[in-house]
PDB file of C-alpha atoms in Angstrom:
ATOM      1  CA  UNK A1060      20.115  11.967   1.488  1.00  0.00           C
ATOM      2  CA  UNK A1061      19.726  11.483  -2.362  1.00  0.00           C
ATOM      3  CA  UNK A1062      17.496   8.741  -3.656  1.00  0.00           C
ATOM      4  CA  UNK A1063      18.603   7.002  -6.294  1.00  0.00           C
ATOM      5  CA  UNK A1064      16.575   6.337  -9.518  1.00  0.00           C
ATOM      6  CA  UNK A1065      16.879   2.512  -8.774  1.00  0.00           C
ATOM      7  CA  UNK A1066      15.607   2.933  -5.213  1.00  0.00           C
ATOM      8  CA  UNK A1067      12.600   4.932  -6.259  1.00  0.00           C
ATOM      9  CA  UNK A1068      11.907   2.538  -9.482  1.00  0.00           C
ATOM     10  CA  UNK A1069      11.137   0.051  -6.104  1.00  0.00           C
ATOM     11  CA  UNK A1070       7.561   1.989  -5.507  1.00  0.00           C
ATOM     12  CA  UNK A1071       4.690   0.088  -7.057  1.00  0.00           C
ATOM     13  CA  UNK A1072       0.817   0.104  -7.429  1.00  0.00           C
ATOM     14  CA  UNK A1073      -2.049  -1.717  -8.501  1.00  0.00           C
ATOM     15  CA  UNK A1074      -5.948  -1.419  -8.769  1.00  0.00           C
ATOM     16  CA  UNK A1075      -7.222  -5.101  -7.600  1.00  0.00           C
ATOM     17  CA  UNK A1076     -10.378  -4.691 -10.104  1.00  0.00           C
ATOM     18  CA  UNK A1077      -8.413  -7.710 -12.190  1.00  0.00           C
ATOM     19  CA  UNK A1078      -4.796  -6.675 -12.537  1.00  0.00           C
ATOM     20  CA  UNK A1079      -3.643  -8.823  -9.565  1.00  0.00           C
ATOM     21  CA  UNK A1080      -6.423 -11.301  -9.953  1.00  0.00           C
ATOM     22  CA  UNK A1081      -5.242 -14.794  -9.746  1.00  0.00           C
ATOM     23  CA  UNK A1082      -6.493 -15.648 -13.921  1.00  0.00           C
ATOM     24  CA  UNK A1083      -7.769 -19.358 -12.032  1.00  0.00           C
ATOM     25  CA  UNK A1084      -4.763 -21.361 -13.418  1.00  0.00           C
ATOM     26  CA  UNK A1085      -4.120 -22.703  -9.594  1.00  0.00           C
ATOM     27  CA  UNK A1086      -0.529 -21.648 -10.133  1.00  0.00           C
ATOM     28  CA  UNK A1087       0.778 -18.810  -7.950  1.00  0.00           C
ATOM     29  CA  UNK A1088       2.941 -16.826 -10.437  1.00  0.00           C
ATOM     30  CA  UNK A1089       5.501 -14.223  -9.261  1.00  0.00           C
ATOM     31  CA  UNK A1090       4.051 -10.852  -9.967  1.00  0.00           C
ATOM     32  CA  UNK A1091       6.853  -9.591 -12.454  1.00  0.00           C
ATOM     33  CA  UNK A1092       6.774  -6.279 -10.468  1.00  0.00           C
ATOM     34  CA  UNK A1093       8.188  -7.580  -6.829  1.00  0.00           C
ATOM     35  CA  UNK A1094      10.946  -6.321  -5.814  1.00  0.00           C
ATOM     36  CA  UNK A1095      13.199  -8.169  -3.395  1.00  0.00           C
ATOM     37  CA  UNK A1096      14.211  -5.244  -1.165  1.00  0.00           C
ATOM     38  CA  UNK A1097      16.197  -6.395   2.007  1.00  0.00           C
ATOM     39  CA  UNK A1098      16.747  -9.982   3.073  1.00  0.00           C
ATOM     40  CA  UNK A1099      14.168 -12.446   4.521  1.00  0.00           C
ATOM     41  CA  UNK A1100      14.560 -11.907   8.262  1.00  0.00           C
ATOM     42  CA  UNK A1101      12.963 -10.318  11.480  1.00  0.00           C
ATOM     43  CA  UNK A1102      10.767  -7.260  10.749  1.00  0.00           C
ATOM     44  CA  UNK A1103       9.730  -4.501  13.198  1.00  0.00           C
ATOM     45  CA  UNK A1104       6.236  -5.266  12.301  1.00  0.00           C
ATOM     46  CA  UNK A1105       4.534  -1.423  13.332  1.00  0.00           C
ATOM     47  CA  UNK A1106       1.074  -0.473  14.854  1.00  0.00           C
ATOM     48  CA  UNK A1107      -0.302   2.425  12.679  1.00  0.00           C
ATOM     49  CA  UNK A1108      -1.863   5.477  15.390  1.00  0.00           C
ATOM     50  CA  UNK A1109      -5.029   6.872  14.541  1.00  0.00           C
ATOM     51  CA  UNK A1110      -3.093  10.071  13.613  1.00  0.00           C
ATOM     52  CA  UNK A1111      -0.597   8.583  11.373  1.00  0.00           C
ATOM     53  CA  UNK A1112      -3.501   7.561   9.780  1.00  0.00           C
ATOM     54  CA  UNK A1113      -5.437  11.035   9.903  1.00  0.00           C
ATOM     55  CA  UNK A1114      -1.919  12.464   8.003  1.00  0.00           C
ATOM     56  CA  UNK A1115      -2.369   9.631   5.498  1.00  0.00           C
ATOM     57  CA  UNK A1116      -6.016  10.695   4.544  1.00  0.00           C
ATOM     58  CA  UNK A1117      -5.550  14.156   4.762  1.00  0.00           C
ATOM     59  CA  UNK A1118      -2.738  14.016   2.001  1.00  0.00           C
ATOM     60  CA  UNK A1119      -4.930  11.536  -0.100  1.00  0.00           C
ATOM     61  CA  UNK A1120      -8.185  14.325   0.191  1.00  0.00           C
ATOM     62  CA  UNK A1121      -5.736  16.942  -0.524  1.00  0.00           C
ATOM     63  CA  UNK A1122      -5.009  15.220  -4.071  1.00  0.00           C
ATOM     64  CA  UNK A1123      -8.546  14.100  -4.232  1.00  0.00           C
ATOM     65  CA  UNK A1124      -9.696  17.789  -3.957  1.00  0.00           C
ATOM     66  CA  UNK A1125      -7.961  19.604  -6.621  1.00  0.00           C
ATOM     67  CA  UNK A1126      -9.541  17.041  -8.901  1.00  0.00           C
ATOM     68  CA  UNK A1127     -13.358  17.513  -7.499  1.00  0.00           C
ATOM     69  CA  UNK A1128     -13.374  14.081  -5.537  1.00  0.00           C
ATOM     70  CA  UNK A1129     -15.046  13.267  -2.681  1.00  0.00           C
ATOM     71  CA  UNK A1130     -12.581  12.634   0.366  1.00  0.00           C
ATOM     72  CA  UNK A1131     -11.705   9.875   2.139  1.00  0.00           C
ATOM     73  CA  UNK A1132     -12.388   8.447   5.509  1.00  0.00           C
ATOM     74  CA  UNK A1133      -9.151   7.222   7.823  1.00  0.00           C
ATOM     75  CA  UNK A1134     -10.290   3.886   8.507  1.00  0.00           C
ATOM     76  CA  UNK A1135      -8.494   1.934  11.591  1.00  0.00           C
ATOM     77  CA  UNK A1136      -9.419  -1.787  10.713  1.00  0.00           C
ATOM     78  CA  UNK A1137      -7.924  -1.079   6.413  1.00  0.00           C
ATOM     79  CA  UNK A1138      -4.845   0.479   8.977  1.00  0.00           C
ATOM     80  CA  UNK A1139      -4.637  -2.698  10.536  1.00  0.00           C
ATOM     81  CA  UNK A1140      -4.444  -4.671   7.192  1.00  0.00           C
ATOM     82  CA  UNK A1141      -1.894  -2.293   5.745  1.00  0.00           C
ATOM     83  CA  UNK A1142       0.362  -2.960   8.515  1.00  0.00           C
ATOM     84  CA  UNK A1143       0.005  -6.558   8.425  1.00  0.00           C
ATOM     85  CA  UNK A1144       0.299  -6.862   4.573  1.00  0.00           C
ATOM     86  CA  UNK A1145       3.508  -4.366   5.682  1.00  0.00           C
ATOM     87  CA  UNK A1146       4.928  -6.403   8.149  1.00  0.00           C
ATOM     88  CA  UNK A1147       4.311  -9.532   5.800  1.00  0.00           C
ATOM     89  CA  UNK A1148       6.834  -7.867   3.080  1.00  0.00           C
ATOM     90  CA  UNK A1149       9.227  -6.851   5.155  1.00  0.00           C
ATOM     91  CA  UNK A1150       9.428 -10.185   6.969  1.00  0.00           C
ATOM     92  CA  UNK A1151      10.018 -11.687   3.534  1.00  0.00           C
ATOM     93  CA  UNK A1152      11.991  -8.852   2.394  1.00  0.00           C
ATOM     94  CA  UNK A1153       9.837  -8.652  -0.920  1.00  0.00           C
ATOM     95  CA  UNK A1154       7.764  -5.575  -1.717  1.00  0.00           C
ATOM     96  CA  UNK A1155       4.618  -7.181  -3.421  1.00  0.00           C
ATOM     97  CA  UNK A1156       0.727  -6.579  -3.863  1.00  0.00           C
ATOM     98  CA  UNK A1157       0.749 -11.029  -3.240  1.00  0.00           C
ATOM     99  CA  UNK A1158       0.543 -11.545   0.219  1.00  0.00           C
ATOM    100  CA  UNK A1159       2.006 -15.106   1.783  1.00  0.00           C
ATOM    101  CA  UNK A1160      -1.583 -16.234   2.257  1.00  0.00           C
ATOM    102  CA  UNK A1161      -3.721 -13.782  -0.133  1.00  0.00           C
ATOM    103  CA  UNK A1162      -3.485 -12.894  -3.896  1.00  0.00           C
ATOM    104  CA  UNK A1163      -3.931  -8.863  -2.855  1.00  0.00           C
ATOM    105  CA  UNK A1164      -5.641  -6.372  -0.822  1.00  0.00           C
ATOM    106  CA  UNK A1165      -9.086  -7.227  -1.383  1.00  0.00           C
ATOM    107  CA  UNK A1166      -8.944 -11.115   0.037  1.00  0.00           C
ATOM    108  CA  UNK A1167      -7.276  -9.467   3.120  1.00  0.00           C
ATOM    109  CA  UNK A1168      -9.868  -6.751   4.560  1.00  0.00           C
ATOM    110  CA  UNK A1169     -12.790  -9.244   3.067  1.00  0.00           C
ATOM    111  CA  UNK A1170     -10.937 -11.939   5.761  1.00  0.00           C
ATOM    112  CA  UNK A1171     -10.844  -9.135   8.734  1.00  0.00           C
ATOM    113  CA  UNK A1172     -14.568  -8.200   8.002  1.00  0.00           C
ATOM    114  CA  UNK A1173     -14.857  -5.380   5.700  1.00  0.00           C
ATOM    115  CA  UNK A1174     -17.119  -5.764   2.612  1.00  0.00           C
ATOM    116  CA  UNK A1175     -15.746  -3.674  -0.523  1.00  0.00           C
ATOM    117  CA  UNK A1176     -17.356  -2.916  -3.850  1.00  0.00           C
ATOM    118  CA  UNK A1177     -13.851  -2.352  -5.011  1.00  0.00           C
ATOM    119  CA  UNK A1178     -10.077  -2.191  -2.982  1.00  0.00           C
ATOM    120  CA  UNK A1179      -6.716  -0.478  -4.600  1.00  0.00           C
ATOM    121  CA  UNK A1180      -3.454  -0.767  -2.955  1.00  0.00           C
ATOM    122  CA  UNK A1181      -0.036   1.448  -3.147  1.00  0.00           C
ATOM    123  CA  UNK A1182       3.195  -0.036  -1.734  1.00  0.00           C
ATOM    124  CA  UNK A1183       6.754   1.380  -1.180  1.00  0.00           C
ATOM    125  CA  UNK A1184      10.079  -0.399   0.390  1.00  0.00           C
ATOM    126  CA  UNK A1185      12.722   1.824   0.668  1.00  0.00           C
ATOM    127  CA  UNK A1186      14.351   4.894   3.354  1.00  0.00           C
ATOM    128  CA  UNK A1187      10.999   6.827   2.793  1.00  0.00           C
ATOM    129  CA  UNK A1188       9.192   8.366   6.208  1.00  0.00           C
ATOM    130  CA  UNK A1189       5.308   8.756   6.137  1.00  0.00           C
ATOM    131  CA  UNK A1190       6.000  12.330   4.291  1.00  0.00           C
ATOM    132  CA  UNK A1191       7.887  10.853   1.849  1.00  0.00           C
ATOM    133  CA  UNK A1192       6.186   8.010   0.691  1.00  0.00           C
ATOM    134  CA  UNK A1193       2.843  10.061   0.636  1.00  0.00           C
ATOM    135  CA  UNK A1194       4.478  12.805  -1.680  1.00  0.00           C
ATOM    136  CA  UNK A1195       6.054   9.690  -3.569  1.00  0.00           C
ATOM    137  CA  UNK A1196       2.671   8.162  -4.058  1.00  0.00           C
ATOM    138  CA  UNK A1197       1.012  11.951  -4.893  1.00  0.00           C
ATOM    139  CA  UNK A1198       4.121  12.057  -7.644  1.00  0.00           C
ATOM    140  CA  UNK A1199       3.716   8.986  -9.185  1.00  0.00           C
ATOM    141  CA  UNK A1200       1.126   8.564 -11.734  1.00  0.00           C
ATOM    142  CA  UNK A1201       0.000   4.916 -11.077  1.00  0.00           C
ATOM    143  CA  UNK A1202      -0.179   5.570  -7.716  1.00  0.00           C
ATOM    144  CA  UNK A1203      -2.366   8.480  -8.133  1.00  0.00           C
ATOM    145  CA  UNK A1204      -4.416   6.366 -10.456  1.00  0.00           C
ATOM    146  CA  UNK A1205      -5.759   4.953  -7.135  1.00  0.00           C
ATOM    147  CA  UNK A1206      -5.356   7.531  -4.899  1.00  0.00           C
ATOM    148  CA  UNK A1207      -8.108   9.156  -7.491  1.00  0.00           C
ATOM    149  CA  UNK A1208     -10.451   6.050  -7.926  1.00  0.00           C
ATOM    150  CA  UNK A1209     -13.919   7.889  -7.626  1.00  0.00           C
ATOM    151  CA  UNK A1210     -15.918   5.499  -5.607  1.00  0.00           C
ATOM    152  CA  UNK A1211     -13.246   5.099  -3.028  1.00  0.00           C
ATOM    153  CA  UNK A1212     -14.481   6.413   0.641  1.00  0.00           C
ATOM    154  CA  UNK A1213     -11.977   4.503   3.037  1.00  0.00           C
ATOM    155  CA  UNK A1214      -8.098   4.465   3.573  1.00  0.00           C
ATOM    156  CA  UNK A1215      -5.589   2.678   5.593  1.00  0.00           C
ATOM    157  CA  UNK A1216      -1.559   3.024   5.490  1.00  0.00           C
ATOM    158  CA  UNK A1217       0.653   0.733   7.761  1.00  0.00           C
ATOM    159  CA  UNK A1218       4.729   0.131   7.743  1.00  0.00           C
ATOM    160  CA  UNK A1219       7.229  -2.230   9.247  1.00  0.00           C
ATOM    161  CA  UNK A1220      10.818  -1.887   9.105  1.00  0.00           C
ATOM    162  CA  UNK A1221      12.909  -5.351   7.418  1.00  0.00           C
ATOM    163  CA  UNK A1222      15.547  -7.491   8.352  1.00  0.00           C
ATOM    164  CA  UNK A1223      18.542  -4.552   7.775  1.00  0.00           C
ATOM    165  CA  UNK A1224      16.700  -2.126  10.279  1.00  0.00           C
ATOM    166  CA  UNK A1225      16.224   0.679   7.465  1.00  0.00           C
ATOM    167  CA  UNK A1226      14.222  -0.477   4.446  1.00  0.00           C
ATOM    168  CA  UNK A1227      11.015   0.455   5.220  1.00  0.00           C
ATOM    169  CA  UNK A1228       7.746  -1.059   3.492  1.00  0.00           C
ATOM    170  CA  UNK A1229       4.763   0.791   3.292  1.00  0.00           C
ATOM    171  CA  UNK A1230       0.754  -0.529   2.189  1.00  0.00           C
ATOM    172  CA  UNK A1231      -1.884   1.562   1.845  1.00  0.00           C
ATOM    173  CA  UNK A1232      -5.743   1.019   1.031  1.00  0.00           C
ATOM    174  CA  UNK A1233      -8.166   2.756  -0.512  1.00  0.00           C
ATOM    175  CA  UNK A1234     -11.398   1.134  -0.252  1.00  0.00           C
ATOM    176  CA  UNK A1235     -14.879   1.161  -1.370  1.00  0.00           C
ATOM    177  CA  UNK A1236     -18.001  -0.414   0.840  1.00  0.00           C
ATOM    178  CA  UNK A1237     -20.618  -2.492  -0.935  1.00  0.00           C
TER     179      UNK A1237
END
């Protein structure tokens, strides 16, 4: 199958040092970089395995290692919040760093527990398997921008398929611990 150039043009990142900060104007601005992928509707909201999420890491250290970075860790509980934040676009149908209840990644893991120094996010929505949006992500230079964040130590990935039952939407999170 042939991706089109509109369908890739869909992947997105962002560093959440500032860039997706809320600027404190109590006004919850679209983020001109969603993209509304599939229709609103009922997701297949997907648990990410332990070895989905080995896979994930692995390709992030492989990056991280031709450039003289320290690896990363597959962490279950930034899996978790990948998924949700996941299962939250595809529900809504909108691929987006703003969750429905949370500004970005780092307000999410900070909720389930886990205290960062610093959290990045990459998301995809489109026909793109875990091998795909990886190599996507390790293509891409924004995305690599946080794939290559030097402090970063942990990473989660999670998916969940939307409302047409093939547009998939993808989170990951690469995180730092205080």
């Amino acid at each position: 199958m042939r991706i089109s150039h509109h369908l890739l043009a869909t992947l997105a990142c962002c560093a959440v040092l500032g860039a997706c900060a809320d600027q404190g104007s109590g006004i919850e601005p679209r983020d001109p970089h969603d993209v509304q992928a599939t229709a609103p509707g009922k997701a297949a909201c997907l648990k990410t395995s332990p070895p989905q999420n080995s896979v994930g890491a692995q390709a992030t250290n492989a990056a991280r290692s031709r450039a003289g970075l320290a690896p990363v860790r597959a962490n279950m509980l930034l899996a978790e919040v990948a998924a949700q934040h996941a299962c939250d676009m595809a529900t809504r149908g909108v691929m987006t760093h703003r969750g429905s209840k949370t500004k970005g990644p780092g307000p999410r893991v900070k909720a389930r527990g886990y205290a960062p120094m610093l959290t990045a996010e990459n998301i995809a929505a489109g026909p793109f398997d875990l091998s795909r949006v990886l190599s996507e992500w390790n293509a891409s230079q924004g995305h690599r921008d946080n794939i290559m964040i030097p402090q970063v130590r942990d990473y989660g990935i999670g998916q969940a398929i939307g409302s047409d039952g093939r547009t998939r939407f993808w989170a990951a999170i690469y995180a730092a611990p205080r």
